Short mmCIF file of C-alpha atoms in Angstrom, two decimals:
data_model
loop_
_atom_site.label_atom_id
_atom_site.label_comp_id
_atom_site.label_asym_id
_atom_site.label_seq_id
_atom_site.Cartn_x
_atom_site.Cartn_y
_atom_site.Cartn_z
CA MET A 1007 0.00 0.00 0.00
CA PRO A 1008 1.78 3.21 -1.14
CA LEU A 1009 2.13 6.17 1.18
CA SER A 1010 -0.54 8.81 0.76
CA GLY A 1011 0.58 12.42 0.50
CA ILE A 1012 -1.19 15.61 1.47
CA LYS A 1013 -2.90 17.80 -1.11
CA GLY A 1014 -1.20 21.19 -1.49
CA GLY A 1015 -1.08 23.77 -4.26
CA GLN A 1016 -3.66 26.18 -2.85
CA LEU A 1017 -1.40 29.22 -3.31
CA ARG A 1018 -1.06 30.96 -6.70
CA PHE A 1019 0.50 34.42 -7.21
CA PHE A 1020 0.59 34.59 -10.99
CA THR A 1021 -2.05 34.58 -13.74
CA LYS A 1022 -2.22 31.95 -16.49
CA ASP A 1023 -1.08 34.62 -18.97
CA GLN A 1024 2.02 35.39 -16.87
CA ILE A 1025 2.95 31.70 -16.64
CA TYR A 1026 2.44 31.26 -20.39
CA SER A 1027 4.67 34.28 -21.05
CA LEU A 1028 7.38 32.72 -18.85
CA HIS A 1029 7.07 29.53 -20.90
CA LEU A 1030 7.27 31.32 -24.27
CA THR A 1031 10.24 33.46 -23.23
CA SER A 1032 12.03 30.31 -21.93
CA LEU A 1033 11.65 28.79 -25.39
CA ASN A 1034 13.12 31.97 -26.89
CA VAL A 1035 16.13 31.75 -24.52
CA LEU A 1036 16.84 28.22 -25.72
CA GLU A 1037 16.31 29.02 -29.41
CA GLN A 1038 18.15 32.36 -29.57
CA ILE A 1039 20.77 32.22 -26.75
CA GLY A 1040 21.17 28.47 -26.15
CA VAL A 1041 22.96 26.41 -23.48
CA MET A 1042 26.48 25.02 -23.17
CA MET A 1043 26.72 21.20 -23.23
CA ASP A 1044 30.24 19.92 -22.54
CA HIS A 1045 29.76 16.44 -23.98
CA ASP A 1046 30.51 15.28 -27.56
CA ALA A 1047 27.79 12.61 -27.74
CA ALA A 1048 25.18 15.03 -26.39
CA LEU A 1049 26.16 17.68 -28.96
CA LYS A 1050 25.81 15.15 -31.77
CA LEU A 1051 22.48 13.89 -30.42
CA MET A 1052 21.10 17.44 -30.25
CA GLU A 1053 22.37 18.30 -33.77
CA GLU A 1054 20.87 15.17 -35.32
CA ALA A 1055 17.53 16.04 -33.71
CA GLY A 1056 17.53 19.52 -35.32
CA ALA A 1057 19.35 21.80 -32.85
CA GLU A 1058 21.95 24.33 -34.02
CA VAL A 1059 25.32 23.29 -32.53
CA ASP A 1060 28.52 25.34 -32.26
CA TYR A 1061 31.15 22.67 -31.60
CA LYS A 1062 33.90 25.23 -30.85
CA ASP A 1063 32.08 26.88 -27.92
CA ARG A 1064 29.83 23.84 -27.33
CA ILE A 1065 26.71 25.99 -27.51
CA VAL A 1066 23.41 24.34 -28.43
CA LYS A 1067 20.48 26.44 -29.68
CA ILE A 1068 17.32 24.38 -29.37
CA PRO A 1069 14.32 24.98 -31.66
CA GLN A 1070 11.02 25.33 -29.87
CA TYR A 1071 9.43 22.27 -31.48
CA LEU A 1072 12.14 20.01 -29.98
CA VAL A 1073 11.41 21.25 -26.47
CA LEU A 1074 7.65 20.84 -26.91
CA GLU A 1075 8.11 17.30 -28.29
CA ALA A 1076 10.27 16.40 -25.29
CA LEU A 1077 7.71 17.79 -22.81
CA ARG A 1078 5.07 15.52 -24.31
CA LYS A 1079 7.26 12.47 -23.61
CA VAL A 1080 7.84 13.14 -19.89
CA PRO A 1081 5.75 10.70 -17.78
CA ARG A 1082 3.01 12.66 -15.96
CA ASN A 1083 2.78 10.32 -12.97
CA ILE A 1084 5.90 8.84 -11.42
CA THR A 1085 6.17 6.30 -8.62
CA LEU A 1086 9.24 6.35 -6.41
CA TYR A 1087 9.65 2.87 -4.94
CA GLY A 1088 10.99 1.90 -1.55
CA ARG A 1089 12.73 -1.40 -0.84
CA ASN A 1090 9.61 -2.01 1.22
CA SER A 1091 6.48 -1.40 -0.93
CA GLU A 1092 4.72 0.25 2.02
CA ASN A 1093 7.03 3.20 1.39
CA ASP A 1094 6.23 3.63 -2.32
CA VAL A 1095 5.37 7.22 -3.23
CA ALA A 1096 3.13 8.08 -6.22
CA LEU A 1097 3.81 11.61 -7.44
CA THR A 1098 0.57 13.08 -8.76
CA ARG A 1099 -0.72 16.62 -9.25
CA ASP A 1100 -0.55 18.81 -6.12
CA MET A 1101 0.18 15.92 -3.72
CA ILE A 1102 2.92 16.82 -1.24
CA TYR A 1103 5.59 14.48 0.12
CA ASN A 1104 8.49 15.19 2.37
CA GLY A 1105 12.17 14.40 2.00
CA SER A 1106 15.02 14.20 4.47
CA ALA A 1107 18.16 16.29 4.73
CA ASN A 1108 20.70 16.37 1.92
CA ASN A 1109 24.33 17.44 1.49
CA ALA A 1110 25.30 18.62 4.98
CA ILE A 1111 29.03 18.63 5.77
CA ALA A 1112 29.12 19.31 9.53
CA ILE A 1113 27.37 18.14 12.69
CA LEU A 1114 25.91 20.30 15.47
CA ASP A 1115 26.33 17.84 18.33
CA PHE A 1116 24.01 17.40 21.31
CA ASN A 1117 26.41 19.58 23.36
CA GLY A 1118 26.16 22.45 20.84
CA THR A 1119 29.62 21.90 19.33
CA ARG A 1120 29.98 22.08 15.53
CA ARG A 1121 32.38 19.46 14.12
CA PRO A 1122 33.23 17.78 10.77
CA ALA A 1123 31.04 14.80 9.86
CA THR A 1124 32.08 11.16 9.93
CA PHE A 1125 30.56 8.31 7.94
CA LYS A 1126 28.90 6.98 11.10
CA ASP A 1127 27.06 10.31 11.36
CA LEU A 1128 25.48 9.60 7.96
CA GLU A 1129 24.15 6.26 9.20
CA ASP A 1130 22.91 7.78 12.49
CA PHE A 1131 21.10 10.67 10.82
CA THR A 1132 19.56 8.32 8.26
CA ARG A 1133 18.17 6.12 11.06
CA LEU A 1134 16.95 9.17 12.99
CA GLN A 1135 15.13 10.73 10.04
CA ASP A 1136 13.87 7.32 8.82
CA ALA A 1137 11.96 7.02 12.11
CA LEU A 1138 10.19 10.40 11.78
CA GLU A 1139 6.61 9.89 10.64
CA ASN A 1140 6.52 12.93 8.34
CA ILE A 1141 9.56 11.92 6.26
CA HIS A 1142 8.42 9.96 3.18
CA ILE A 1143 11.58 9.92 1.04
CA MET A 1144 15.22 9.62 2.11
CA SER A 1145 18.02 11.65 0.55
CA THR A 1146 21.65 11.63 1.65
CA PRO A 1147 21.76 13.72 4.84
CA ILE A 1148 25.57 14.16 4.73
CA THR A 1149 27.93 13.95 1.73
CA ALA A 1150 31.34 15.12 3.02
CA PHE A 1151 33.31 13.23 5.70
CA ASN A 1152 36.67 13.47 7.44
CA ASP A 1153 37.12 9.68 7.26
CA VAL A 1154 35.99 8.90 3.67
CA SER A 1155 37.62 9.95 0.38
CA PRO A 1156 35.52 12.31 -1.82
CA LYS A 1157 36.21 10.02 -4.81
CA GLY A 1158 33.18 7.79 -5.25
CA VAL A 1159 31.60 9.31 -2.17
CA TYR A 1160 28.06 9.25 -3.56
CA LYS A 1161 27.91 5.47 -3.97
CA ARG A 1162 29.50 5.09 -0.54
CA CYS A 1163 26.68 7.32 0.73
CA TYR A 1164 24.10 5.17 -1.05
CA GLU A 1165 25.48 2.11 0.74
CA GLY A 1166 25.30 3.92 4.09
CA VAL A 1167 21.78 5.21 3.55
CA VAL A 1168 20.07 2.18 1.99
CA LYS A 1169 21.16 -0.02 4.91
CA ASN A 1170 19.35 2.28 7.31
CA THR A 1171 16.05 2.99 5.56
CA GLU A 1172 13.37 1.09 3.68
CA LYS A 1173 12.22 4.26 1.90
CA HIS A 1174 13.02 5.47 -1.61
CA VAL A 1175 16.48 7.08 -1.75
CA ILE A 1176 17.37 10.19 -3.75
CA ASN A 1177 21.11 10.12 -4.34
CA GLN A 1178 23.75 11.79 -6.50
CA ALA A 1179 26.55 10.56 -8.78
CA ASP A 1180 29.79 11.84 -10.24
CA GLY A 1181 29.55 10.52 -13.78
CA ALA A 1182 28.31 7.44 -15.62
CA LYS A 1183 30.33 4.81 -13.73
CA GLU A 1184 28.97 5.89 -10.38
CA VAL A 1185 25.36 5.81 -11.67
CA ARG A 1186 25.97 2.30 -13.00
CA ASP A 1187 27.50 1.16 -9.70
CA GLU A 1188 24.53 2.52 -7.74
CA ALA A 1189 22.20 0.70 -10.16
CA ARG A 1190 24.20 -2.51 -9.55
CA MET A 1191 23.77 -2.03 -5.80
CA ALA A 1192 20.01 -1.50 -6.25
CA ALA A 1193 19.84 -4.66 -8.40
CA ALA A 1194 21.65 -6.63 -5.67
CA ILE A 1195 19.22 -5.32 -3.03
CA MET A 1196 16.18 -6.21 -5.16
CA ASP A 1197 17.78 -9.53 -6.30
CA ILE A 1198 17.20 -8.69 -9.97
CA GLU A 1199 19.34 -8.21 -13.09
CA LEU A 1200 20.88 -4.76 -13.69
CA GLU A 1201 18.75 -4.26 -16.82
CA GLU A 1202 15.57 -4.67 -14.72
CA VAL A 1203 16.34 -1.85 -12.26
CA GLY A 1204 14.13 0.64 -14.13
CA ARG A 1205 11.01 -1.48 -13.70
CA ARG A 1206 10.88 -0.67 -9.99
CA PRO A 1207 13.61 1.88 -9.28
CA ILE A 1208 14.29 2.10 -5.55
CA PHE A 1209 16.55 5.11 -6.02
CA SER A 1210 16.68 8.21 -8.17
CA VAL A 1211 19.54 10.56 -9.02
CA ILE A 1212 20.00 14.33 -8.91
CA ALA A 1213 21.55 15.90 -12.04
CA ASP A 1214 22.75 19.25 -10.76
CA LEU A 1215 23.11 21.80 -13.58
CA ALA A 1216 25.60 24.69 -13.45
CA PRO A 1217 23.90 28.07 -13.88
CA PRO A 1218 24.03 30.13 -15.93
CA LEU A 1219 22.96 27.80 -18.77
CA LYS A 1220 25.72 25.18 -18.46
CA PHE A 1221 25.64 21.36 -18.54
CA PRO A 1222 29.00 20.01 -17.25
CA ARG A 1223 30.31 16.78 -18.78
CA THR A 1224 29.79 14.63 -15.67
CA ILE A 1225 26.21 15.81 -15.28
CA ILE A 1226 25.42 14.91 -18.90
CA GLU A 1227 26.96 11.49 -18.22
CA VAL A 1228 24.61 11.13 -15.24
CA ILE A 1229 21.60 12.09 -17.37
CA MET A 1230 22.50 9.68 -20.20
CA GLU A 1231 23.25 6.75 -17.87
CA CYS A 1232 20.07 7.24 -15.82
CA ALA A 1233 18.05 7.42 -19.05
CA LYS A 1234 19.67 4.15 -20.19
CA TYR A 1235 18.33 2.30 -17.13
CA ARG A 1236 15.12 4.40 -16.74
CA ILE A 1237 16.21 5.62 -13.32
CA PRO A 1238 14.21 8.75 -12.34
CA ILE A 1239 16.26 11.93 -12.78
CA LEU A 1240 15.88 15.05 -10.66
CA LEU A 1241 16.99 17.77 -13.08
CA GLU A 1242 18.08 20.48 -10.67
CA SER A 1243 18.89 24.14 -11.20
CA ASP A 1244 20.15 26.12 -8.19
CA PRO A 1245 20.83 29.67 -9.39
CA TYR A 1246 21.64 32.64 -7.14
CA ALA A 1247 19.45 35.69 -7.80
CA GLY A 1248 21.89 38.48 -8.61
CA GLY A 1249 24.83 36.03 -8.81
CA THR A 1250 24.44 33.20 -11.29
CA ALA A 1251 21.02 34.40 -12.47
CA PRO A 1252 19.27 37.74 -13.01
CA ILE A 1253 18.20 39.37 -9.75
CA THR A 1254 14.51 39.80 -10.58
CA THR A 1255 11.84 37.17 -9.96
CA ALA A 1256 11.09 37.07 -13.68
CA GLY A 1257 14.79 36.72 -14.52
CA ILE A 1258 15.74 33.91 -12.14
CA ILE A 1259 12.63 31.85 -12.90
CA LEU A 1260 13.10 32.39 -16.64
CA GLN A 1261 16.71 31.19 -16.60
CA GLN A 1262 15.94 28.29 -14.26
CA ASN A 1263 13.08 27.19 -16.49
CA ALA A 1264 15.17 27.40 -19.67
CA GLU A 1265 17.87 25.26 -18.03
CA ILE A 1266 15.42 22.58 -16.92
CA LEU A 1267 13.65 22.55 -20.31
CA ALA A 1268 17.02 22.03 -22.03
CA GLY A 1269 17.68 19.12 -19.66
CA ILE A 1270 14.27 17.63 -20.39
CA THR A 1271 14.96 17.88 -24.13
CA LEU A 1272 18.33 16.15 -23.85
CA THR A 1273 16.97 13.41 -21.58
CA GLU A 1274 13.95 12.58 -23.70
CA LEU A 1275 16.12 12.53 -26.85
CA ALA A 1276 18.50 10.11 -25.11
CA LYS A 1277 15.60 7.81 -24.17
CA PRO A 1278 11.93 8.77 -24.57
CA ASN A 1279 9.64 8.51 -21.54
CA THR A 1280 12.47 8.66 -19.02
CA PRO A 1281 10.94 9.76 -15.69
CA ILE A 1282 12.01 13.33 -14.85
CA ILE A 1283 11.33 15.41 -11.75
CA TYR A 1284 11.70 19.17 -12.29
CA THR A 1285 13.90 20.20 -9.35
CA CYS A 1286 14.71 23.70 -8.17
CA ALA A 1287 16.82 25.24 -5.44
CA PRO A 1288 16.87 28.96 -6.29
CA MET A 1289 18.76 31.11 -3.79
CA VAL A 1290 19.24 34.78 -3.07
CA LEU A 1291 22.72 36.34 -3.10
CA ASP A 1292 22.95 38.67 -0.10
CA MET A 1293 24.66 41.71 -1.63
CA ARG A 1294 25.99 42.91 1.74
CA LEU A 1295 27.78 39.65 2.56
CA GLY A 1296 28.31 37.98 -0.82
CA VAL A 1297 26.76 34.73 0.45
CA ALA A 1298 23.84 32.70 -0.85
CA SER A 1299 20.79 32.65 1.43
CA LEU A 1300 18.40 29.71 1.75
CA GLY A 1301 16.33 31.41 4.44
CA ALA A 1302 15.37 34.40 2.29
CA PRO A 1303 11.61 35.05 1.87
CA GLU A 1304 12.02 35.62 -1.89
CA ARG A 1305 12.52 31.87 -2.27
CA GLY A 1306 8.88 31.34 -1.36
CA VAL A 1307 7.84 33.48 -4.33
CA TYR A 1308 10.18 31.50 -6.59
CA HIS A 1309 8.55 28.24 -5.46
CA VAL A 1310 5.06 29.56 -6.19
CA ALA A 1311 6.05 30.56 -9.74
CA THR A 1312 7.87 27.28 -10.38
CA ALA A 1313 4.98 25.20 -9.08
CA GLN A 1314 2.61 27.05 -11.40
CA LEU A 1315 4.96 26.36 -14.35
CA CYS A 1316 5.15 22.64 -13.47
CA ARG A 1317 1.38 22.49 -13.19
CA TYR A 1318 1.22 24.00 -16.71
CA TYR A 1319 3.68 21.38 -18.01
CA GLY A 1320 2.15 18.52 -16.06
CA VAL A 1321 5.50 17.37 -14.64
CA PRO A 1322 6.26 16.65 -10.96
CA LEU A 1323 8.26 19.21 -8.97
CA CYS A 1324 10.87 18.84 -6.23
CA GLY A 1325 11.98 21.94 -4.32
CA VAL A 1326 14.54 22.71 -1.63
CA ALA A 1327 12.59 24.49 1.13
CA GLY A 1328 12.14 24.48 4.89
CA THR A 1329 15.67 25.87 5.06
CA THR A 1330 17.42 28.44 7.26
CA ASP A 1331 20.59 30.49 7.40
CA SER A 1332 20.79 30.22 11.19
CA LYS A 1333 23.82 28.39 12.56
CA VAL A 1334 22.07 27.03 15.66
CA VAL A 1335 18.65 25.76 16.76
CA ASP A 1336 17.11 29.12 17.60
CA VAL A 1337 14.28 31.52 16.90
CA GLN A 1338 15.67 32.45 13.46
CA ALA A 1339 15.76 28.77 12.46
CA GLY A 1340 12.16 28.40 13.60
CA TYR A 1341 10.62 31.26 11.66
CA GLU A 1342 12.69 30.85 8.50
CA LYS A 1343 12.06 27.11 8.29
CA ALA A 1344 8.35 27.32 9.05
CA ILE A 1345 7.64 30.11 6.55
CA SER A 1346 9.78 28.52 3.83
CA TYR A 1347 8.20 25.09 4.29
CA LEU A 1348 4.63 26.37 4.44
CA MET A 1349 5.12 28.43 1.26
CA ALA A 1350 6.47 25.42 -0.66
CA ALA A 1351 3.66 23.17 0.54
CA LEU A 1352 0.95 25.71 -0.30
CA SER A 1353 2.61 26.18 -3.70
CA GLY A 1354 2.19 22.49 -4.52
CA VAL A 1355 5.85 21.40 -4.57
CA ASN A 1356 5.43 17.59 -4.82
CA ILE A 1357 8.67 16.73 -2.98
CA ILE A 1358 10.04 19.18 -0.45
CA THR A 1359 13.59 18.17 0.40
CA SER A 1360 17.09 18.91 1.74
CA HIS A 1361 15.85 20.65 4.85
CA THR A 1362 15.20 18.22 7.68
CA GLY A 1363 17.50 19.01 10.57
CA THR A 1364 19.69 21.34 8.53
CA LEU A 1365 21.04 24.75 9.55
CA GLU A 1366 23.47 27.23 7.96
CA SER A 1367 21.97 26.91 4.44
CA VAL A 1368 22.02 23.07 4.71
CA LEU A 1369 25.76 22.92 5.52
CA THR A 1370 25.22 21.85 9.15
CA ILE A 1371 22.82 19.23 10.49
CA SER A 1372 21.35 18.90 14.00
CA TYR A 1373 19.72 16.01 15.84
CA GLU A 1374 17.29 18.25 17.74
CA GLN A 1375 16.42 20.31 14.66
CA SER A 1376 15.51 17.09 12.81
CA VAL A 1377 12.84 16.35 15.42
CA ILE A 1378 11.63 19.96 15.57
CA ASP A 1379 11.34 20.07 11.75
CA ASN A 1380 9.22 16.92 11.88
CA GLU A 1381 6.93 18.83 14.25
CA ILE A 1382 6.71 21.75 11.78
CA TYR A 1383 5.79 19.36 8.96
CA GLY A 1384 2.99 17.90 11.08
CA MET A 1385 1.59 21.39 11.69
CA VAL A 1386 1.79 22.28 7.99
CA PHE A 1387 0.16 19.01 6.92
CA ARG A 1388 -2.71 19.77 9.31
CA ILE A 1389 -3.14 23.19 7.72
CA LEU A 1390 -3.16 21.65 4.24
CA ARG A 1391 -5.91 19.21 5.23
CA GLY A 1392 -8.18 22.21 5.75
CA GLY A 1393 -11.66 21.62 7.14
CA ASP A 1394 -14.84 19.92 5.99
CA ILE A 1395 -17.65 22.43 5.52
CA SER A 1396 -20.50 20.52 3.85
CA ASP A 1397 -24.21 19.96 4.28
CA ASP A 1398 -23.49 16.89 6.44
CA SER A 1399 -20.88 18.57 8.66
CA LEU A 1400 -23.08 21.63 9.12
CA TYR A 1401 -26.10 19.43 9.99
CA GLU A 1402 -24.09 17.49 12.60
CA ALA A 1403 -22.74 20.74 14.07
CA PHE A 1404 -26.24 22.22 14.17
CA LYS A 1405 -27.53 19.15 16.03
CA VAL A 1406 -24.80 19.13 18.68
CA ILE A 1407 -25.11 22.87 19.26
CA GLY A 1408 -28.81 22.24 19.82
CA LYS A 1409 -28.03 19.49 22.38
CA VAL A 1410 -25.76 21.71 24.49
CA GLY A 1411 -27.52 24.99 23.78
CA PRO A 1412 -27.32 28.16 25.85
CA LEU A 1413 -27.99 26.24 29.10
CA GLY A 1414 -25.01 23.90 28.67
CA SER A 1415 -21.36 24.74 29.36
CA HIS A 1416 -19.19 22.42 27.25
CA TYR A 1417 -19.05 19.75 24.53
CA LEU A 1418 -16.65 17.34 26.26
CA SER A 1419 -19.26 14.63 26.86
CA GLN A 1420 -20.77 14.77 23.38
CA GLU A 1421 -20.41 11.85 20.94
CA HIS A 1422 -19.72 14.45 18.23
CA THR A 1423 -16.56 15.51 20.14
CA ARG A 1424 -15.36 11.92 20.61
CA LYS A 1425 -16.00 11.14 16.92
CA TYR A 1426 -14.14 14.10 15.45
CA PHE A 1427 -11.40 14.79 18.02
CA PRO A 1428 -8.88 12.42 16.36
CA VAL A 1429 -9.67 13.87 12.92
CA GLU A 1430 -9.79 17.57 13.64
CA GLU A 1431 -6.99 18.05 16.17
CA TRP A 1432 -3.29 17.69 15.48
CA LEU A 1433 -1.32 16.88 18.63
CA PRO A 1434 2.30 18.01 19.08
CA THR A 1435 5.11 15.79 20.36
CA VAL A 1436 7.73 18.37 21.38
CA SER A 1437 5.70 21.60 21.57
CA ASP A 1438 4.53 22.17 25.15
CA ARG A 1439 0.94 23.38 25.64
CA ASN A 1440 0.81 23.33 29.47
CA LYS A 1441 0.15 26.50 31.44
CA TRP A 1442 3.07 27.93 33.48
CA ASP A 1443 2.54 26.08 36.79
CA ALA A 1444 2.08 22.68 35.13
CA TRP A 1445 5.08 23.32 32.88
CA VAL A 1446 7.24 24.09 35.95
CA ARG A 1447 6.01 20.96 37.75
CA LYS A 1448 6.90 18.81 34.74
CA GLY A 1449 10.50 20.02 34.64
CA LYS A 1450 10.32 23.26 32.57
CA LYS A 1451 11.20 21.38 29.39
CA THR A 1452 11.68 23.52 26.28
CA ALA A 1453 11.00 22.24 22.76
CA LEU A 1454 14.77 21.93 22.30
CA LYS A 1455 15.12 19.70 25.38
CA MET A 1456 12.15 17.54 24.40
CA ALA A 1457 13.53 17.20 20.86
CA ARG A 1458 16.91 16.15 22.31
CA GLU A 1459 15.27 13.44 24.44
CA LYS A 1460 13.24 12.15 21.48
CA ALA A 1461 16.27 12.09 19.14
CA LYS A 1462 18.35 10.11 21.67
CA LYS A 1463 15.49 7.62 22.17
CA ILE A 1464 15.15 7.06 18.41
CA LEU A 1465 18.89 6.57 17.95
CA LYS A 1466 18.87 4.00 20.75
CA GLU A 1467 15.82 2.04 19.58
CA HIS A 1468 15.13 2.44 15.84
CA ARG A 1469 16.48 -0.25 13.53
CA PRO A 1470 14.98 -0.61 10.00
CA GLU A 1471 14.58 -4.08 8.50
CA PRO A 1472 18.18 -5.23 7.86
CA LEU A 1473 19.42 -6.37 4.46
CA PRO A 1474 20.67 -9.99 4.18
CA ARG A 1475 24.37 -10.47 5.00
CA GLU A 1476 25.21 -11.53 1.42
CA THR A 1477 23.56 -8.37 0.05
CA LEU A 1478 25.44 -6.16 2.50
CA GLU A 1479 28.71 -7.76 1.41
CA GLU A 1480 27.88 -7.27 -2.29
CA ILE A 1481 26.92 -3.58 -2.04
CA ALA A 1482 29.97 -2.90 0.16
CA ARG A 1483 32.19 -4.51 -2.49
CA ILE A 1484 30.65 -2.33 -5.25
CA ALA A 1485 30.92 0.78 -3.07
CA GLU A 1486 34.67 0.24 -2.65
CA GLU A 1487 35.39 -0.16 -6.38
CA PRO A 1488 37.20 2.85 -7.95
CA ILE A 1489 35.02 5.00 -10.20
CA TYR A 1490 37.82 6.36 -12.43
#
């Protein structure tokens, strides 16, 4: 039984005409300005399909009809499979699912000390976030370690993550060989042949473009290899407004959209009907400091515009939201994360990712923040569920008001209350709702302290279904192979 998401997409800032203009201008960018593709086979593939190719500067100008043909080939509904089918996720219009952290490089320990990450931290944070009920998809919480070489690190990460979760894993790769090795590991886990991995892919791969308008060689290798095995691709653009993209909302969304459309065209030419997830991580360049901000409010506007574009195209969307620039678990982290996450969910971003537990623009990860973020997601999901106002619900409410009436004093003993209490009310796990005296009697626990206790309990007790010993040995052997 697949996981069921929450319906989002209630928020729209832009008219249909504005979204259509963004689309048309994106096509003009690709046809008149073009993109750089640093890959001989990709250049030849684009030229043979009708694109204008400058081999000297490796610039590809893509006619509009090629982009539109490619958009028609992108699967509208994509299922991301877990190694346990109870964790399968079906991406459909406006349904929201939640991802874990991704790409942190440092740990904020329980004692408040920031330190470099070790590989054991990756396994611990995977187990911690795997146990949180509002995390549906697992990414790679940490990708840089002081005890593991950066060469082939992504497949090492896949080994560390897949052992500690039964959910679908979104991973990365540094070129074709690493994609193939991760596919071999997935085949070993599923006990199938490599060529069958695409029938039920238990992992997908991020292809991270290089704004402005560049496709590095290794990323094109990742796209081509994923297409070969029908592994879902998250085509990701992460421009900085005012840095690697124009500073205006129109400018950054236009460039981001042109980049993703070029990626869709290349992918669907390489192999039609390859599953693609439009993925965006637009940032704001703080002109005072010269640093990219992931807690900036402008990012919420970018997500609304991008979600409206994806709804127009009919392709699923993944966005990096619920993020903060704060370095510690504090008030700034709370308001930036909550606003960012709520905006993305209301926009209809199908997968919201990279945020759980992260601080400092996803560079640092915290145990307590992971638990607190899970609490924020629960609150947002409750908001998205809205309320039932119908003839039946109004009739039931009218009847119970009549039973209590002006002579009564409460509804606690009413069947109506018992029936709807579990449906209507969301209950927190680390947010305290006691009044002052009761809070003092119970130890004056803050949300941070309660989150710390919950994180330690999960790390002590939670163990996902283990893989067989022979499978563990096989994926470890593949993970240790050189990729160059």
